[in-house]
Amino acid sequence: QIFSFIDQPNTQLKFCIIMPLYQLSTLGNQYQQNMCLFSINEKDVCMLDLAIIGGGPAGLTAGLYATRGGLKNVTMFEMGMPGGQITGSSEIENYPGQGAIMSGMDLMENWPEQCQRFGLKHEMNQVSKVTKDGDIFTLTTADGKTQEAKSVLLATGSVPRRAGFKGEQEFFGRGISTCATCDGFFYKGKEVALIGGGDSALEEAVYLSKICSKVYLVHRRDTYRAAPSTIEHMKACENIEEVTNVTVEEVYGDMSGVTGLKVKNRDSDEIRDLAVPG
């Protein structure tokens, strides 16, 4: 950076140059007569005040508070678009301050713009390693680059857990999905099966019931772990059939993808075949 000022009292024009140490040698002697030079360490320029790993609601909120609180160099590392796993939810109705029921995508729509208004930067990269030497953290990203930071905040959230049944790995992405909002459109007017008994599973079942001809809700227990209001919404859907107290034996298919799954009753060991494409 170059700044000019008038030297008093003889009003001689001088220049003040601030530059990294390694660049000082590039200035010839003839340019140094009327210049004041301030050398700075390049690491001090590049070092982050705060590195935030994760771009969901927690990471975005941390970035907002940090930048509004006075930190100047704050970067949020999120390998995808900010928003987090909540963007895959079809219906959100229990977020504080929320008015109408909305999707997770709609809820998070304005968060990145608000949080970046005060200087938060978003780097679309994955942090693969964090080390510490003294008081300084070093972050290594997936592309092999490193970044130093004075502080690191972990807001990595979670990822969908695999169930571990036969055929899951083979057909993942070819009929097996963990996001009904993302992939439900491909099964419009068709029968599908959904595995789980918590809030997320029942919410996804309700969402799918609006676009699919029938939804088999497969759960290993007779009772659900979801909120009473969520269970009520699910039971009100006429095209949701509850297949409870069963375990998934196998998901099978062909080159085109999933064609069905087999479940076994935990009491009778009876096998039931559900012919569904997803």
mmCIF file of C-alpha atoms in Angstrom:
data_model
loop_
_atom_site.group_PDB
_atom_site.id
_atom_site.type_symbol
_atom_site.label_atom_id
_atom_site.label_comp_id
_atom_site.label_asym_id
_atom_site.label_seq_id
_atom_site.Cartn_x
_atom_site.Cartn_y
_atom_site.Cartn_z
ATOM 1 C CA GLN A 1 0.000 0.000 0.000
ATOM 2 C CA ILE A 2 1.305 3.480 -0.849
ATOM 3 C CA PHE A 3 0.406 6.628 1.088
ATOM 4 C CA SER A 4 1.546 10.176 0.213
ATOM 5 C CA PHE A 5 1.899 13.005 2.688
ATOM 6 C CA ILE A 6 3.489 16.498 2.955
ATOM 7 C CA ASP A 7 6.564 16.725 5.129
ATOM 8 C CA GLN A 8 6.510 19.836 7.326
ATOM 9 C CA PRO A 9 7.870 22.471 7.408
ATOM 10 C CA ASN A 10 9.485 22.350 3.949
ATOM 11 C CA THR A 11 6.379 20.800 2.334
ATOM 12 C CA GLN A 12 8.413 18.185 0.498
ATOM 13 C CA LEU A 13 6.233 15.457 -0.978
ATOM 14 C CA LYS A 14 7.104 12.039 0.397
ATOM 15 C CA PHE A 15 5.701 8.571 0.017
ATOM 16 C CA CYS A 16 5.163 5.933 2.657
ATOM 17 C CA ILE A 17 5.240 2.359 1.379
ATOM 18 C CA ILE A 18 4.046 -0.617 3.433
ATOM 19 C CA MET A 19 5.179 -3.892 1.942
ATOM 20 C CA PRO A 20 6.150 -7.467 2.916
ATOM 21 C CA LEU A 21 9.741 -8.064 4.000
ATOM 22 C CA TYR A 22 10.677 -10.208 1.017
ATOM 23 C CA GLN A 23 9.838 -7.387 -1.413
ATOM 24 C CA LEU A 24 12.116 -4.723 0.111
ATOM 25 C CA SER A 25 15.038 -5.780 -2.058
ATOM 26 C CA THR A 26 13.052 -4.991 -5.206
ATOM 27 C CA LEU A 27 13.284 -1.233 -4.497
ATOM 28 C CA GLY A 28 16.274 0.497 -6.050
ATOM 29 C CA ASN A 29 18.333 2.928 -3.981
ATOM 30 C CA GLN A 30 17.201 5.855 -6.122
ATOM 31 C CA TYR A 31 13.599 5.323 -4.915
ATOM 32 C CA GLN A 32 14.450 5.199 -1.227
ATOM 33 C CA GLN A 33 15.653 8.821 -0.808
ATOM 34 C CA ASN A 34 12.226 10.427 -0.350
ATOM 35 C CA MET A 35 10.392 7.387 0.992
ATOM 36 C CA CYS A 36 9.753 6.107 4.477
ATOM 37 C CA LEU A 37 9.618 2.301 4.504
ATOM 38 C CA PHE A 38 7.718 0.169 6.962
ATOM 39 C CA SER A 39 8.317 -3.567 6.559
ATOM 40 C CA ILE A 40 5.668 -5.988 7.728
ATOM 41 C CA ASN A 41 5.694 -9.743 8.089
ATOM 42 C CA GLU A 42 3.720 -11.431 5.300
ATOM 43 C CA LYS A 43 2.312 -13.986 7.760
ATOM 44 C CA ASP A 44 0.722 -11.189 9.765
ATOM 45 C CA VAL A 45 -1.100 -10.029 6.617
ATOM 46 C CA CYS A 46 -2.359 -13.499 5.614
ATOM 47 C CA MET A 47 -3.115 -14.875 9.068
ATOM 48 C CA LEU A 48 -6.778 -15.166 9.969
ATOM 49 C CA ASP A 49 -8.118 -13.760 13.191
ATOM 50 C CA LEU A 50 -10.661 -16.583 13.171
ATOM 51 C CA ALA A 51 -11.187 -19.647 10.983
ATOM 52 C CA ILE A 52 -14.674 -21.184 11.119
ATOM 53 C CA ILE A 53 -15.003 -24.768 9.883
ATOM 54 C CA GLY A 54 -18.586 -25.383 8.783
ATOM 55 C CA GLY A 55 -21.206 -23.244 7.079
ATOM 56 C CA GLY A 56 -24.479 -24.225 8.728
ATOM 57 C CA PRO A 57 -26.525 -22.082 11.135
ATOM 58 C CA ALA A 58 -23.850 -22.358 13.861
ATOM 59 C CA GLY A 59 -20.964 -21.393 11.565
ATOM 60 C CA LEU A 60 -22.845 -18.507 9.998
ATOM 61 C CA THR A 61 -23.924 -17.181 13.395
ATOM 62 C CA ALA A 62 -20.358 -17.391 14.696
ATOM 63 C CA GLY A 63 -19.137 -15.448 11.673
ATOM 64 C CA LEU A 64 -21.793 -12.780 12.154
ATOM 65 C CA TYR A 65 -20.958 -12.229 15.833
ATOM 66 C CA ALA A 66 -17.190 -12.335 15.242
ATOM 67 C CA THR A 67 -17.174 -9.737 12.459
ATOM 68 C CA ARG A 68 -19.678 -7.442 14.165
ATOM 69 C CA GLY A 69 -17.589 -7.793 17.324
ATOM 70 C CA GLY A 70 -14.536 -6.319 15.634
ATOM 71 C CA LEU A 71 -12.553 -9.182 14.115
ATOM 72 C CA LYS A 72 -11.380 -8.096 10.672
ATOM 73 C CA ASN A 73 -10.079 -11.253 9.048
ATOM 74 C CA VAL A 74 -12.625 -14.053 9.448
ATOM 75 C CA THR A 75 -13.074 -16.903 6.948
ATOM 76 C CA MET A 76 -15.705 -19.633 6.998
ATOM 77 C CA PHE A 77 -14.639 -22.898 5.337
ATOM 78 C CA GLU A 78 -17.632 -24.714 3.827
ATOM 79 C CA MET A 79 -17.122 -27.024 0.843
ATOM 80 C CA GLY A 80 -20.652 -26.405 -0.442
ATOM 81 C CA MET A 81 -23.110 -23.565 -0.313
ATOM 82 C CA PRO A 82 -23.751 -22.207 3.203
ATOM 83 C CA GLY A 83 -26.861 -23.387 5.008
ATOM 84 C CA GLY A 84 -26.036 -26.790 6.417
ATOM 85 C CA GLN A 85 -28.072 -29.961 6.704
ATOM 86 C CA ILE A 86 -31.240 -28.050 7.620
ATOM 87 C CA THR A 87 -31.574 -26.991 3.967
ATOM 88 C CA GLY A 88 -32.664 -30.562 3.204
ATOM 89 C CA SER A 89 -35.712 -30.353 5.502
ATOM 90 C CA SER A 90 -39.028 -29.994 3.728
ATOM 91 C CA GLU A 91 -40.923 -28.405 6.628
ATOM 92 C CA ILE A 92 -39.622 -26.285 9.512
ATOM 93 C CA GLU A 93 -42.099 -25.010 12.088
ATOM 94 C CA ASN A 94 -40.184 -24.876 15.389
ATOM 95 C CA TYR A 95 -37.440 -22.320 14.701
ATOM 96 C CA PRO A 96 -37.552 -19.364 17.173
ATOM 97 C CA GLY A 97 -39.072 -16.253 15.646
ATOM 98 C CA GLN A 98 -40.370 -18.124 12.617
ATOM 99 C CA GLY A 99 -43.786 -17.212 11.249
ATOM 100 C CA ALA A 100 -45.236 -19.488 8.599
ATOM 101 C CA ILE A 101 -44.118 -23.079 8.057
ATOM 102 C CA MET A 102 -41.327 -23.126 5.484
ATOM 103 C CA SER A 103 -38.659 -25.372 4.032
ATOM 104 C CA GLY A 104 -35.110 -25.426 5.363
ATOM 105 C CA MET A 105 -33.895 -23.891 2.100
ATOM 106 C CA ASP A 106 -36.285 -20.951 2.496
ATOM 107 C CA LEU A 107 -35.325 -20.511 6.148
ATOM 108 C CA MET A 108 -31.611 -20.238 5.343
ATOM 109 C CA GLU A 109 -31.980 -18.188 2.158
ATOM 110 C CA ASN A 110 -30.996 -14.815 3.640
ATOM 111 C CA TRP A 111 -28.493 -15.988 6.252
ATOM 112 C CA PRO A 112 -25.303 -15.912 4.114
ATOM 113 C CA GLU A 113 -25.936 -12.376 2.804
ATOM 114 C CA GLN A 114 -26.610 -11.039 6.296
ATOM 115 C CA CYS A 115 -23.573 -12.714 7.843
ATOM 116 C CA GLN A 116 -21.214 -11.654 5.041
ATOM 117 C CA ARG A 117 -22.401 -8.039 5.205
ATOM 118 C CA PHE A 118 -19.963 -7.343 8.030
ATOM 119 C CA GLY A 119 -16.904 -8.876 6.394
ATOM 120 C CA LEU A 120 -17.244 -12.651 6.799
ATOM 121 C CA LYS A 121 -15.559 -14.443 3.897
ATOM 122 C CA HIS A 122 -16.616 -17.829 2.548
ATOM 123 C CA GLU A 123 -14.019 -20.219 1.159
ATOM 124 C CA MET A 124 -15.562 -23.155 -0.685
ATOM 125 C CA ASN A 125 -13.071 -25.743 0.503
ATOM 126 C CA GLN A 126 -12.822 -28.698 2.865
ATOM 127 C CA VAL A 127 -10.486 -28.568 5.865
ATOM 128 C CA SER A 128 -8.757 -31.939 6.165
ATOM 129 C CA LYS A 129 -6.330 -31.218 9.003
ATOM 130 C CA VAL A 130 -5.769 -28.754 11.852
ATOM 131 C CA THR A 131 -2.499 -28.518 13.800
ATOM 132 C CA LYS A 132 -1.242 -26.112 16.448
ATOM 133 C CA ASP A 133 2.252 -24.728 17.065
ATOM 134 C CA GLY A 134 2.405 -22.458 20.076
ATOM 135 C CA ASP A 135 -0.523 -20.069 19.816
ATOM 136 C CA ILE A 136 -0.983 -20.437 16.046
ATOM 137 C CA PHE A 137 -3.234 -22.930 14.256
ATOM 138 C CA THR A 138 -2.453 -24.251 10.772
ATOM 139 C CA LEU A 139 -5.332 -25.481 8.604
ATOM 140 C CA THR A 140 -4.699 -27.806 5.671
ATOM 141 C CA THR A 141 -7.398 -27.892 3.003
ATOM 142 C CA ALA A 142 -8.323 -30.658 0.572
ATOM 143 C CA ASP A 143 -6.319 -29.037 -2.241
ATOM 144 C CA GLY A 144 -3.126 -29.174 -0.155
ATOM 145 C CA LYS A 145 -2.955 -25.475 0.702
ATOM 146 C CA THR A 146 -2.354 -24.224 4.246
ATOM 147 C CA GLN A 147 -3.775 -21.271 6.154
ATOM 148 C CA GLU A 148 -2.706 -19.946 9.545
ATOM 149 C CA ALA A 149 -5.193 -18.637 12.089
ATOM 150 C CA LYS A 150 -5.107 -17.222 15.598
ATOM 151 C CA SER A 151 -8.323 -19.046 16.521
ATOM 152 C CA VAL A 152 -10.364 -21.925 15.092
ATOM 153 C CA LEU A 153 -14.055 -22.582 15.678
ATOM 154 C CA LEU A 154 -15.519 -25.993 14.819
ATOM 155 C CA ALA A 155 -19.110 -25.938 13.546
ATOM 156 C CA THR A 156 -18.992 -29.052 11.403
ATOM 157 C CA GLY A 157 -22.514 -30.281 12.170
ATOM 158 C CA SER A 158 -23.411 -33.823 11.137
ATOM 159 C CA VAL A 159 -23.928 -36.062 8.126
ATOM 160 C CA PRO A 160 -26.675 -38.640 7.505
ATOM 161 C CA ARG A 161 -25.835 -41.966 9.120
ATOM 162 C CA ARG A 162 -25.846 -45.111 6.988
ATOM 163 C CA ALA A 163 -28.119 -47.941 8.119
ATOM 164 C CA GLY A 164 -25.758 -50.738 7.119
ATOM 165 C CA PHE A 165 -28.162 -53.123 5.367
ATOM 166 C CA LYS A 166 -27.295 -55.246 2.355
ATOM 167 C CA GLY A 167 -27.366 -53.319 -0.933
ATOM 168 C CA GLU A 168 -27.128 -49.873 0.681
ATOM 169 C CA GLN A 169 -23.664 -49.076 -0.634
ATOM 170 C CA GLU A 170 -24.302 -50.655 -4.027
ATOM 171 C CA PHE A 171 -27.448 -48.642 -4.745
ATOM 172 C CA PHE A 172 -26.630 -45.421 -2.924
ATOM 173 C CA GLY A 173 -27.385 -42.634 -5.397
ATOM 174 C CA ARG A 174 -29.223 -45.100 -7.661
ATOM 175 C CA GLY A 175 -32.482 -45.355 -5.766
ATOM 176 C CA ILE A 176 -31.227 -44.905 -2.202
ATOM 177 C CA SER A 177 -31.169 -41.315 -0.980
ATOM 178 C CA THR A 178 -30.908 -39.479 2.340
ATOM 179 C CA CYS A 179 -32.742 -36.360 1.155
ATOM 180 C CA ALA A 180 -36.402 -36.565 0.143
ATOM 181 C CA THR A 181 -36.503 -32.856 -0.656
ATOM 182 C CA CYS A 182 -33.563 -33.268 -3.031
ATOM 183 C CA ASP A 183 -34.587 -36.482 -4.785
ATOM 184 C CA GLY A 184 -38.313 -36.924 -4.151
ATOM 185 C CA PHE A 185 -39.178 -35.345 -7.500
ATOM 186 C CA PHE A 186 -37.746 -38.372 -9.345
ATOM 187 C CA TYR A 187 -40.422 -40.586 -7.741
ATOM 188 C CA LYS A 188 -43.438 -38.436 -8.478
ATOM 189 C CA GLY A 189 -46.528 -40.632 -8.818
ATOM 190 C CA LYS A 190 -44.626 -43.763 -7.741
ATOM 191 C CA GLU A 191 -44.505 -45.902 -4.594
ATOM 192 C CA VAL A 192 -41.489 -45.412 -2.309
ATOM 193 C CA ALA A 193 -40.231 -46.697 1.044
ATOM 194 C CA LEU A 194 -38.782 -44.570 3.815
ATOM 195 C CA ILE A 195 -36.740 -46.058 6.682
ATOM 196 C CA GLY A 196 -36.719 -44.455 10.137
ATOM 197 C CA GLY A 197 -38.859 -43.421 13.082
ATOM 198 C CA GLY A 198 -37.617 -40.031 14.232
ATOM 199 C CA ASP A 199 -38.749 -36.498 13.439
ATOM 200 C CA SER A 200 -36.696 -36.257 10.252
ATOM 201 C CA ALA A 201 -38.013 -39.559 8.901
ATOM 202 C CA LEU A 202 -41.667 -38.718 9.578
ATOM 203 C CA GLU A 203 -41.287 -35.211 8.146
ATOM 204 C CA GLU A 204 -39.779 -36.674 4.984
ATOM 205 C CA ALA A 205 -42.593 -39.233 4.787
ATOM 206 C CA VAL A 206 -45.187 -36.458 4.951
ATOM 207 C CA TYR A 207 -43.335 -34.543 2.233
ATOM 208 C CA LEU A 208 -43.154 -37.615 -0.025
ATOM 209 C CA SER A 209 -46.841 -38.374 0.513
ATOM 210 C CA LYS A 210 -47.672 -35.165 -1.360
ATOM 211 C CA ILE A 211 -45.857 -36.205 -4.540
ATOM 212 C CA CYS A 212 -45.776 -40.031 -4.446
ATOM 213 C CA SER A 213 -48.697 -42.397 -4.904
ATOM 214 C CA LYS A 214 -47.807 -44.332 -1.739
ATOM 215 C CA VAL A 215 -45.169 -44.214 1.014
ATOM 216 C CA TYR A 216 -44.167 -47.248 3.080
ATOM 217 C CA LEU A 217 -42.822 -46.008 6.426
ATOM 218 C CA VAL A 218 -40.465 -48.746 7.598
ATOM 219 C CA HIS A 219 -39.433 -48.714 11.277
ATOM 220 C CA ARG A 220 -37.819 -51.297 13.530
ATOM 221 C CA ARG A 221 -40.059 -50.494 16.521
ATOM 222 C CA ASP A 222 -43.796 -50.230 17.183
ATOM 223 C CA THR A 223 -43.449 -46.673 18.501
ATOM 224 C CA TYR A 224 -41.824 -43.574 17.064
ATOM 225 C CA ARG A 225 -39.187 -41.251 18.507
ATOM 226 C CA ALA A 226 -40.740 -38.179 16.891
ATOM 227 C CA ALA A 227 -42.645 -35.306 18.478
ATOM 228 C CA PRO A 228 -46.374 -35.974 19.010
ATOM 229 C CA SER A 229 -47.323 -33.249 16.525
ATOM 230 C CA THR A 230 -45.112 -34.818 13.860
ATOM 231 C CA ILE A 231 -46.649 -38.261 14.445
ATOM 232 C CA GLU A 232 -50.103 -36.722 14.147
ATOM 233 C CA HIS A 233 -49.227 -35.121 10.806
ATOM 234 C CA MET A 234 -47.923 -38.444 9.502
ATOM 235 C CA LYS A 235 -50.959 -40.464 10.566
ATOM 236 C CA ALA A 236 -53.241 -37.941 8.866
ATOM 237 C CA CYS A 237 -51.749 -38.837 5.468
ATOM 238 C CA GLU A 238 -53.931 -41.498 3.858
ATOM 239 C CA ASN A 239 -51.269 -42.763 1.449
ATOM 240 C CA ILE A 240 -48.678 -43.555 4.139
ATOM 241 C CA GLU A 241 -48.612 -47.210 5.185
ATOM 242 C CA GLU A 242 -46.770 -47.977 8.425
ATOM 243 C CA VAL A 243 -44.552 -51.055 8.272
ATOM 244 C CA THR A 244 -43.352 -51.342 11.865
ATOM 245 C CA ASN A 245 -41.437 -53.788 14.036
ATOM 246 C CA VAL A 246 -39.338 -54.932 11.078
ATOM 247 C CA THR A 247 -35.699 -54.923 10.064
ATOM 248 C CA VAL A 248 -34.439 -54.272 6.550
ATOM 249 C CA GLU A 249 -32.923 -57.460 5.176
ATOM 250 C CA GLU A 250 -31.911 -56.264 1.746
ATOM 251 C CA VAL A 251 -32.366 -53.607 -0.912
ATOM 252 C CA TYR A 252 -32.135 -55.138 -4.364
ATOM 253 C CA GLY A 253 -32.223 -53.939 -7.943
ATOM 254 C CA ASP A 254 -30.628 -54.098 -11.372
ATOM 255 C CA MET A 255 -28.473 -51.941 -13.610
ATOM 256 C CA SER A 256 -31.149 -49.228 -13.673
ATOM 257 C CA GLY A 257 -31.276 -48.929 -9.879
ATOM 258 C CA VAL A 258 -33.423 -50.075 -6.950
ATOM 259 C CA THR A 259 -36.430 -52.279 -7.689
ATOM 260 C CA GLY A 260 -37.451 -53.224 -4.142
ATOM 261 C CA LEU A 261 -36.527 -54.078 -0.560
ATOM 262 C CA LYS A 262 -37.173 -56.987 1.760
ATOM 263 C CA VAL A 263 -38.063 -56.550 5.428
ATOM 264 C CA LYS A 264 -38.345 -59.183 8.168
ATOM 265 C CA ASN A 265 -40.834 -59.077 11.017
ATOM 266 C CA ARG A 266 -38.992 -59.177 14.328
ATOM 267 C CA ASP A 267 -41.584 -61.416 15.988
ATOM 268 C CA SER A 268 -42.570 -63.905 13.284
ATOM 269 C CA ASP A 269 -39.465 -63.717 11.020
ATOM 270 C CA GLU A 270 -41.859 -63.341 8.078
ATOM 271 C CA ILE A 271 -40.261 -61.740 5.033
ATOM 272 C CA ARG A 272 -42.207 -59.079 3.152
ATOM 273 C CA ASP A 273 -41.162 -57.839 -0.279
ATOM 274 C CA LEU A 274 -41.885 -54.186 -1.090
ATOM 275 C CA ALA A 275 -41.585 -53.525 -4.810
ATOM 276 C CA VAL A 276 -40.482 -49.896 -4.929
ATOM 277 C CA PRO A 277 -37.997 -47.994 -7.144
ATOM 278 C CA GLY A 278 -36.604 -45.952 -4.269
#
